[in-house]
Short mmCIF file of C-alpha atoms in Angstrom, two decimals:
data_model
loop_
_atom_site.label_atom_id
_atom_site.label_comp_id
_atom_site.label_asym_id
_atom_site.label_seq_id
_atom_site.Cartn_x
_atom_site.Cartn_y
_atom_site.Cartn_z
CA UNK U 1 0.00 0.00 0.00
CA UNK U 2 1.30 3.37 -0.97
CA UNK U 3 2.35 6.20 2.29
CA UNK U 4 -1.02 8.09 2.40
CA UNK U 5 -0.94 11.41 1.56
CA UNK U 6 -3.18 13.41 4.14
CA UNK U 7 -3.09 11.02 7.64
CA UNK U 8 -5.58 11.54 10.18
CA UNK U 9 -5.13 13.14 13.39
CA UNK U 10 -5.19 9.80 15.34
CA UNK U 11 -2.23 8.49 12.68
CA UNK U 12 -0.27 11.96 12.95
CA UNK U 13 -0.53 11.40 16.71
CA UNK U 14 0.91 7.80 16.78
CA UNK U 15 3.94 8.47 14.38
CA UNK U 16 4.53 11.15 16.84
CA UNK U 17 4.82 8.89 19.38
CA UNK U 18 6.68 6.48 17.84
CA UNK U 19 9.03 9.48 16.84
CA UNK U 20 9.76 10.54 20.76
CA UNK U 21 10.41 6.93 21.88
CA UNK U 22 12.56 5.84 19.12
CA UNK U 23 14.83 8.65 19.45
CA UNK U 24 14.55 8.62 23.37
CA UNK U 25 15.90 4.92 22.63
CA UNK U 26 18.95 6.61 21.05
CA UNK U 27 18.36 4.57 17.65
CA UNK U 28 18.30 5.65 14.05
CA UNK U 29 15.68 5.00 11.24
CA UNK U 30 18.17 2.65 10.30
CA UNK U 31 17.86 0.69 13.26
CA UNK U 32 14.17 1.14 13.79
CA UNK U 33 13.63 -0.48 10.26
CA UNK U 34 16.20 -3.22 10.99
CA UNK U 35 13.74 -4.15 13.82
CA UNK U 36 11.14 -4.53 11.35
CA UNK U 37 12.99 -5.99 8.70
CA UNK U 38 12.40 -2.91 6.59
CA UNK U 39 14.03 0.11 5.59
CA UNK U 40 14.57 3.59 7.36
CA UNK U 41 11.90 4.75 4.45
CA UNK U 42 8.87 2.64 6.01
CA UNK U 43 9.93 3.91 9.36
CA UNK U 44 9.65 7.50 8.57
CA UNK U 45 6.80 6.88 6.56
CA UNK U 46 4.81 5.62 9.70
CA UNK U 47 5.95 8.11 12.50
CA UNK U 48 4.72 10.82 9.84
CA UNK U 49 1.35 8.95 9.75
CA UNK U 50 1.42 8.20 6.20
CA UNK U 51 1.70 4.29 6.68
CA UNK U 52 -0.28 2.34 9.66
CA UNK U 53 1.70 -0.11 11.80
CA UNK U 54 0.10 -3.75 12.70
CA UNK U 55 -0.16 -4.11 16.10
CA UNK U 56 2.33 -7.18 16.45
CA UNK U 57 4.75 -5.00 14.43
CA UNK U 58 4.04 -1.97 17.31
CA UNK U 59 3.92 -4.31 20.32
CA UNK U 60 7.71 -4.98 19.12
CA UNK U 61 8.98 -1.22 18.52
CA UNK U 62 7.52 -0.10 22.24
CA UNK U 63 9.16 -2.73 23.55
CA UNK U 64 12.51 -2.41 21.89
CA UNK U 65 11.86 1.40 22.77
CA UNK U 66 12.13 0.41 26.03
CA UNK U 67 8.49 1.26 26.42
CA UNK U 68 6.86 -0.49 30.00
CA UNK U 69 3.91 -1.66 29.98
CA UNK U 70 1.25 0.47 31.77
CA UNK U 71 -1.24 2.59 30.44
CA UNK U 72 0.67 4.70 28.18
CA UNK U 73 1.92 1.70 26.20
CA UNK U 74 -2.06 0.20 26.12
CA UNK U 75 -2.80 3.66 25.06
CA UNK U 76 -0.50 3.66 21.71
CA UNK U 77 -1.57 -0.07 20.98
CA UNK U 78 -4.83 1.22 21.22
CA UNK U 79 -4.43 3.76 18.45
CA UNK U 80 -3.12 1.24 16.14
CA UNK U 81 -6.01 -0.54 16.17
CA UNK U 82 -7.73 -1.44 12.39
CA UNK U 83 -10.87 0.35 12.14
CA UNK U 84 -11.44 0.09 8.76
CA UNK U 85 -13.66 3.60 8.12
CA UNK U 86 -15.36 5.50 10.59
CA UNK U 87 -19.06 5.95 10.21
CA UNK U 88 -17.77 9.85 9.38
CA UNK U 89 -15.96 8.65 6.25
CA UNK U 90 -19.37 8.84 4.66
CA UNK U 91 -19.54 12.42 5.20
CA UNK U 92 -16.16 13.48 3.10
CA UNK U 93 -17.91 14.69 0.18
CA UNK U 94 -18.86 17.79 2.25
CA UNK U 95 -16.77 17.72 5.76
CA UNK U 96 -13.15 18.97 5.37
CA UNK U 97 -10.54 16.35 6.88
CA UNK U 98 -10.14 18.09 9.99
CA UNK U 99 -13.49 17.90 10.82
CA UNK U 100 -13.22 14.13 10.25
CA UNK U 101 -10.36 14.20 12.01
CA UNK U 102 -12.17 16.15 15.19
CA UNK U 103 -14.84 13.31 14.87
CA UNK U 104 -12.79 10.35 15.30
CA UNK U 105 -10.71 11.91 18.13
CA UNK U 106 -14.12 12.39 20.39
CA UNK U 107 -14.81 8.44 19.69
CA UNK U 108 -11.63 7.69 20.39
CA UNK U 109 -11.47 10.05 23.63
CA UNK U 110 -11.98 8.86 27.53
CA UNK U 111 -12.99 12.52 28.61
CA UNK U 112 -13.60 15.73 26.32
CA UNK U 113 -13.44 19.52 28.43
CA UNK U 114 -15.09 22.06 26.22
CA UNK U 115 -14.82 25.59 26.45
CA UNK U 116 -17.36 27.92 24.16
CA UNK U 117 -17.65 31.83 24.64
CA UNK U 118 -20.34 32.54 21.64
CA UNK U 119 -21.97 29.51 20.83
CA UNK U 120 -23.66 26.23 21.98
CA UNK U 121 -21.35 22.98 21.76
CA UNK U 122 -21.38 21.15 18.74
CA UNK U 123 -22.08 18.47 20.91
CA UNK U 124 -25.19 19.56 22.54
CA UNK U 125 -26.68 21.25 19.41
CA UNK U 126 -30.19 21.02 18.38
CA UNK U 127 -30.39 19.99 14.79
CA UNK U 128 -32.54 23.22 14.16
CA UNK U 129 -29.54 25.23 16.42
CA UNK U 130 -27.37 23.52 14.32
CA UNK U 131 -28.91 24.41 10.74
CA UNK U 132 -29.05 28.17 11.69
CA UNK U 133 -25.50 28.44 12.53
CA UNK U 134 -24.48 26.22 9.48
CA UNK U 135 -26.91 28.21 7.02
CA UNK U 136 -25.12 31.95 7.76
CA UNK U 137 -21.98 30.61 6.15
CA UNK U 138 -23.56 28.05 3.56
CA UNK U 139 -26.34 28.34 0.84
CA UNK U 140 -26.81 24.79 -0.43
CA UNK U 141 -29.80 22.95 1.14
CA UNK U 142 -28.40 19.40 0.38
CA UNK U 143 -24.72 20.19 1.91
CA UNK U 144 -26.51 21.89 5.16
CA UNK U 145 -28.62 18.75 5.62
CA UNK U 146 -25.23 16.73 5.14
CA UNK U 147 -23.14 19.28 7.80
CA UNK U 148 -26.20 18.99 9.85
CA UNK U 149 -26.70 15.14 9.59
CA UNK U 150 -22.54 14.86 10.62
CA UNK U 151 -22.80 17.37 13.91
CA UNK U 152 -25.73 15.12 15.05
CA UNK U 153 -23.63 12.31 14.58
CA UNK U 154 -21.09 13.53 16.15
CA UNK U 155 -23.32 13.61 19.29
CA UNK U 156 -23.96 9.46 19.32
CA UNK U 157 -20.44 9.86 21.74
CA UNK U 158 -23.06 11.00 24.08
CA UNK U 159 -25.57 8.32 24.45
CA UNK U 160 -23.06 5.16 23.38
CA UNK U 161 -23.17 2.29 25.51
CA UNK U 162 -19.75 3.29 27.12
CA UNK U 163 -20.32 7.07 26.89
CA UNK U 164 -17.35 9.66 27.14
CA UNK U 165 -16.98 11.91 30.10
CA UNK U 166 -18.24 15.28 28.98
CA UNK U 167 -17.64 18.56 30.46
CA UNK U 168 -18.81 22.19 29.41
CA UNK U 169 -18.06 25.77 29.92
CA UNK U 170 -20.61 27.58 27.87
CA UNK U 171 -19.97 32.06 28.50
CA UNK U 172 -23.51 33.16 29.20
CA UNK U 173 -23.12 35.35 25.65
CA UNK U 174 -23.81 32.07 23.71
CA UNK U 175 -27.27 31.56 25.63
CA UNK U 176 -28.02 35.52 24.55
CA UNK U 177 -27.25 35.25 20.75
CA UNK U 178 -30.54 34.54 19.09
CA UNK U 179 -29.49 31.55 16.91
CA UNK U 180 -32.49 30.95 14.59
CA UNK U 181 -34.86 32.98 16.34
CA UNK U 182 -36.65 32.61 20.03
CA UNK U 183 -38.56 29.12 19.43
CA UNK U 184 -34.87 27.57 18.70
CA UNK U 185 -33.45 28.63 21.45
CA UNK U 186 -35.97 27.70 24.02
CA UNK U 187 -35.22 24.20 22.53
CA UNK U 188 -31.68 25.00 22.52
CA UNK U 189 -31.91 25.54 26.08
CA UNK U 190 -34.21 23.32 27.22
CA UNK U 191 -31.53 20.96 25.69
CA UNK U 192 -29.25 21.91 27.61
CA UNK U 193 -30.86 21.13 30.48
CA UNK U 194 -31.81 17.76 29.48
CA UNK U 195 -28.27 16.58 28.43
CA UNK U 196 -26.84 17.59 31.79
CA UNK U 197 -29.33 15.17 33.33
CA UNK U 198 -26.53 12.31 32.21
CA UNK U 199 -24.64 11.42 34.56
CA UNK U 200 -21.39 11.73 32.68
CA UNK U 201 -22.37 15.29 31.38
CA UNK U 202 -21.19 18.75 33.34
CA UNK U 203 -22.62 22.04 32.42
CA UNK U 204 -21.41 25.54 33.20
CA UNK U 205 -22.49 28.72 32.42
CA UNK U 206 -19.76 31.30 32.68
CA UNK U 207 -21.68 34.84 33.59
CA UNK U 208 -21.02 38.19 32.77
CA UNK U 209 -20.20 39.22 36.17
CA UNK U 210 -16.98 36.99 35.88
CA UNK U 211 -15.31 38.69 34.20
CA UNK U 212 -13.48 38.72 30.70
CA UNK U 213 -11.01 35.63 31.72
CA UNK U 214 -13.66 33.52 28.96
CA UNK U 215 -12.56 36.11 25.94
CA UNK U 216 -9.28 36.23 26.58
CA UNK U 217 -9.09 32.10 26.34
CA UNK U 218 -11.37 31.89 23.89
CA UNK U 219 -12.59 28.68 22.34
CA UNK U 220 -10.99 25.45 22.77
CA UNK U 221 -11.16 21.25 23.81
CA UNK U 222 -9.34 18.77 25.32
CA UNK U 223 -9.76 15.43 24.75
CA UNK U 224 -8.68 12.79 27.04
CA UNK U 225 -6.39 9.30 26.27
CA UNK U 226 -5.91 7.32 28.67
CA UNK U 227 -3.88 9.12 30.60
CA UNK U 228 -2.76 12.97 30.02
CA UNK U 229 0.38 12.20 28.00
CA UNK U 230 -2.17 11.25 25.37
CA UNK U 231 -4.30 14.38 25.23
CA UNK U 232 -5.07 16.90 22.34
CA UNK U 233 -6.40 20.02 22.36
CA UNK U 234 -8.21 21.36 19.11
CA UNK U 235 -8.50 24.70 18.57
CA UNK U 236 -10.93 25.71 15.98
CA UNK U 237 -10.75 28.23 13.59
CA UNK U 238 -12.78 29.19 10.35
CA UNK U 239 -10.60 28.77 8.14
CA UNK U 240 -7.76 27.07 9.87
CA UNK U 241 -8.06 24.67 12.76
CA UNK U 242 -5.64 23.54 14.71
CA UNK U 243 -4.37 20.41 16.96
CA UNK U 244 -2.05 20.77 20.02
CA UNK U 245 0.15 17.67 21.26
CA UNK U 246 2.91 19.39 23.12
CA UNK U 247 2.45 18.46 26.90
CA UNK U 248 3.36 22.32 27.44
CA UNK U 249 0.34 23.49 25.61
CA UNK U 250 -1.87 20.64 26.75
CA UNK U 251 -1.02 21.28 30.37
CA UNK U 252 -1.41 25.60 29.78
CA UNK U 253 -5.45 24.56 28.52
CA UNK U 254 -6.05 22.11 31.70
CA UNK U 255 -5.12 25.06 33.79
CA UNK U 256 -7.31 27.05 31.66
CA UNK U 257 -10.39 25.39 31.57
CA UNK U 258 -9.90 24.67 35.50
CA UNK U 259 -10.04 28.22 35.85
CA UNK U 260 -12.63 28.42 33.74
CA UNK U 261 -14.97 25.92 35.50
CA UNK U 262 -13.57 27.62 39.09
CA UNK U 263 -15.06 31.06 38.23
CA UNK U 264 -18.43 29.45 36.29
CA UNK U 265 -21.69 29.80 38.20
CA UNK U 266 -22.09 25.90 39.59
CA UNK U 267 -23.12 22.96 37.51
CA UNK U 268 -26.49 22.95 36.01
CA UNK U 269 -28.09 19.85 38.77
CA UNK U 270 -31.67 19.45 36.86
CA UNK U 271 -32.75 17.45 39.80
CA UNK U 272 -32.23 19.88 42.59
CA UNK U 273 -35.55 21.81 44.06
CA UNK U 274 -36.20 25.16 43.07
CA UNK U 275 -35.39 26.32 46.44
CA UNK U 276 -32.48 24.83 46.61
CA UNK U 277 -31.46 27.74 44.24
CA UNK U 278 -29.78 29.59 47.07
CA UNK U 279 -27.08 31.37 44.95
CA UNK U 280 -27.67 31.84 41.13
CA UNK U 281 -26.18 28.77 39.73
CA UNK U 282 -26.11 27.32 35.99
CA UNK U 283 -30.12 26.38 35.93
CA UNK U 284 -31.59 29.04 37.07
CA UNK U 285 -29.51 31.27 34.48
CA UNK U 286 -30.73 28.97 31.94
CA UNK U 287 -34.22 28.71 33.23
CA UNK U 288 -33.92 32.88 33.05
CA UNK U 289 -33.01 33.53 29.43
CA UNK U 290 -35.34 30.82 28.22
CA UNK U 291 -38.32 32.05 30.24
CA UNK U 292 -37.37 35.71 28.85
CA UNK U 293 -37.60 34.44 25.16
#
């Protein structure tokens, strides 16, 4: 099979890896393809992503990395495994790679922090939230149904049998905008309200009164390996988005959202009486803007 020319996040991130422990090993290409009975070639072909890696053929290279065994070394086998396509490989015709790319790294994630200042999660869209915000930057019916049809789908993360740990910090702004008109976002909102009934789901609302620490981080994810050595933050962009791997960065945007979730009003508890509502909290700001709609 030929080296791929555009590899996926999840392949990018492997090669990577395999990059850092080879050379941490002290050995050249030439002695990482040796290992394989192949050439230097093949090995720099697969820590750039462009060529997968079977996982007997990985199982040997952590271990002559000098890899233990331990989560870490689960977590890279993990990555390796065949897939075949994701159910997002249907969507290509109209979804740029990255946002394939964004896909398969929430199904592939343990734990996913979100931060949004202006608008609703993908994640916790309504399709109808969803169509409004796609529509102002495309005209084509068919392709909105198709962007709309893959940010739903995105969502299935949500509500899988072994669902990922979700947590939000949404700036009170985003429940303001009037995306689609008042009858969208009461749905919008109730939404919200109904997601963070799950027991692996945590919504915040960051309020006005916090402060401007929410614009000045702006919008951003983490998403969770198996441990934190694993984790990427996305950063989107219109017209360029971007991934972050450096333990640095990925450390600077777990401080970030931390902060972030510290200053937030608390966690929108759908179950708690009304008069438990001693201090404005998450709900009742919801329950505020929708009821003013």
């Amino acid at each position: 099979m030929p080296p791929r020319s555009n590899p996926s996040e999840r392949q990018r991130r492997l090669g990577l890896e395999l990059r850092k422990l080879r050379t941490g090993a002290g050995l050249s290409g030439d002695q990482a393809g040796a290992l394989l009975e192949a050439d230097r070639t093949r090995i720099s072909n697969i820590e750039a992503g462009r060529l997968d890696v079977s996982r007997n053929r990985l199982y040997k290279l952590l271990r002559e990395y000098g890899c233990p065994r331990g989560s870490y070394f689960d977590g890279l086998m993990a990555m390796a495994q065949e897939r075949g396509k994701g159910w997002w490989d249907e969507f290509r015709d109209v979804v740029a790679p990255v946002g394939c790319d964004l896909a398969e790294l929430e199904s592939l994630s343990a734990a996913i922090r979100i931060h949004e200042p202006l608008f609703i999660p993908g994640l916790l869209q309504t399709e109808d939230y969803a169509r409004s915000v796609i529509g102002e930057s495309e005209d084509d019916k068919r392709r909105v149904d198709r962007f709309v049809a893959f940010r739903v789908g995105r969502q299935r993360v949500l509500t899988a049998e072994s669902p990922v740990r979700f947590r939000a910090v949404i700036h009170e702004a985003a429940l303001h905008v009037q995306v689609g008109g008042p009858k969208v976002m009461r749905k919008q909102l109730l939404r919200l309200i109904e997601v963070a009934r799950l027991p692996h789901v945590t919504v915040q609302v960051f309020p006005f009164e916090a402060g401007a620490y929410s614009s000045f981080s702006r919008s951003f994810g983490i998403f969770g390996g198996m441990l934190p050595e694993l984790d990427t933050v996305h950063l989107e962009h219109p017209l360029n988005s971007v991934f972050l791997r450096d333990g640095g960065h990925i450390s600077e945007y777990a401080r970030m959202f931390e902060r972030l979730s510290t200053l937030a009003l608390a966690e929108v508890d759908p179950e708690a009486a009304p008069e438990s509502h001693e201090s404005a909290d998450s709900l009742s700001l919801i329950q505020h803007v929708m009821y003013r709609l």
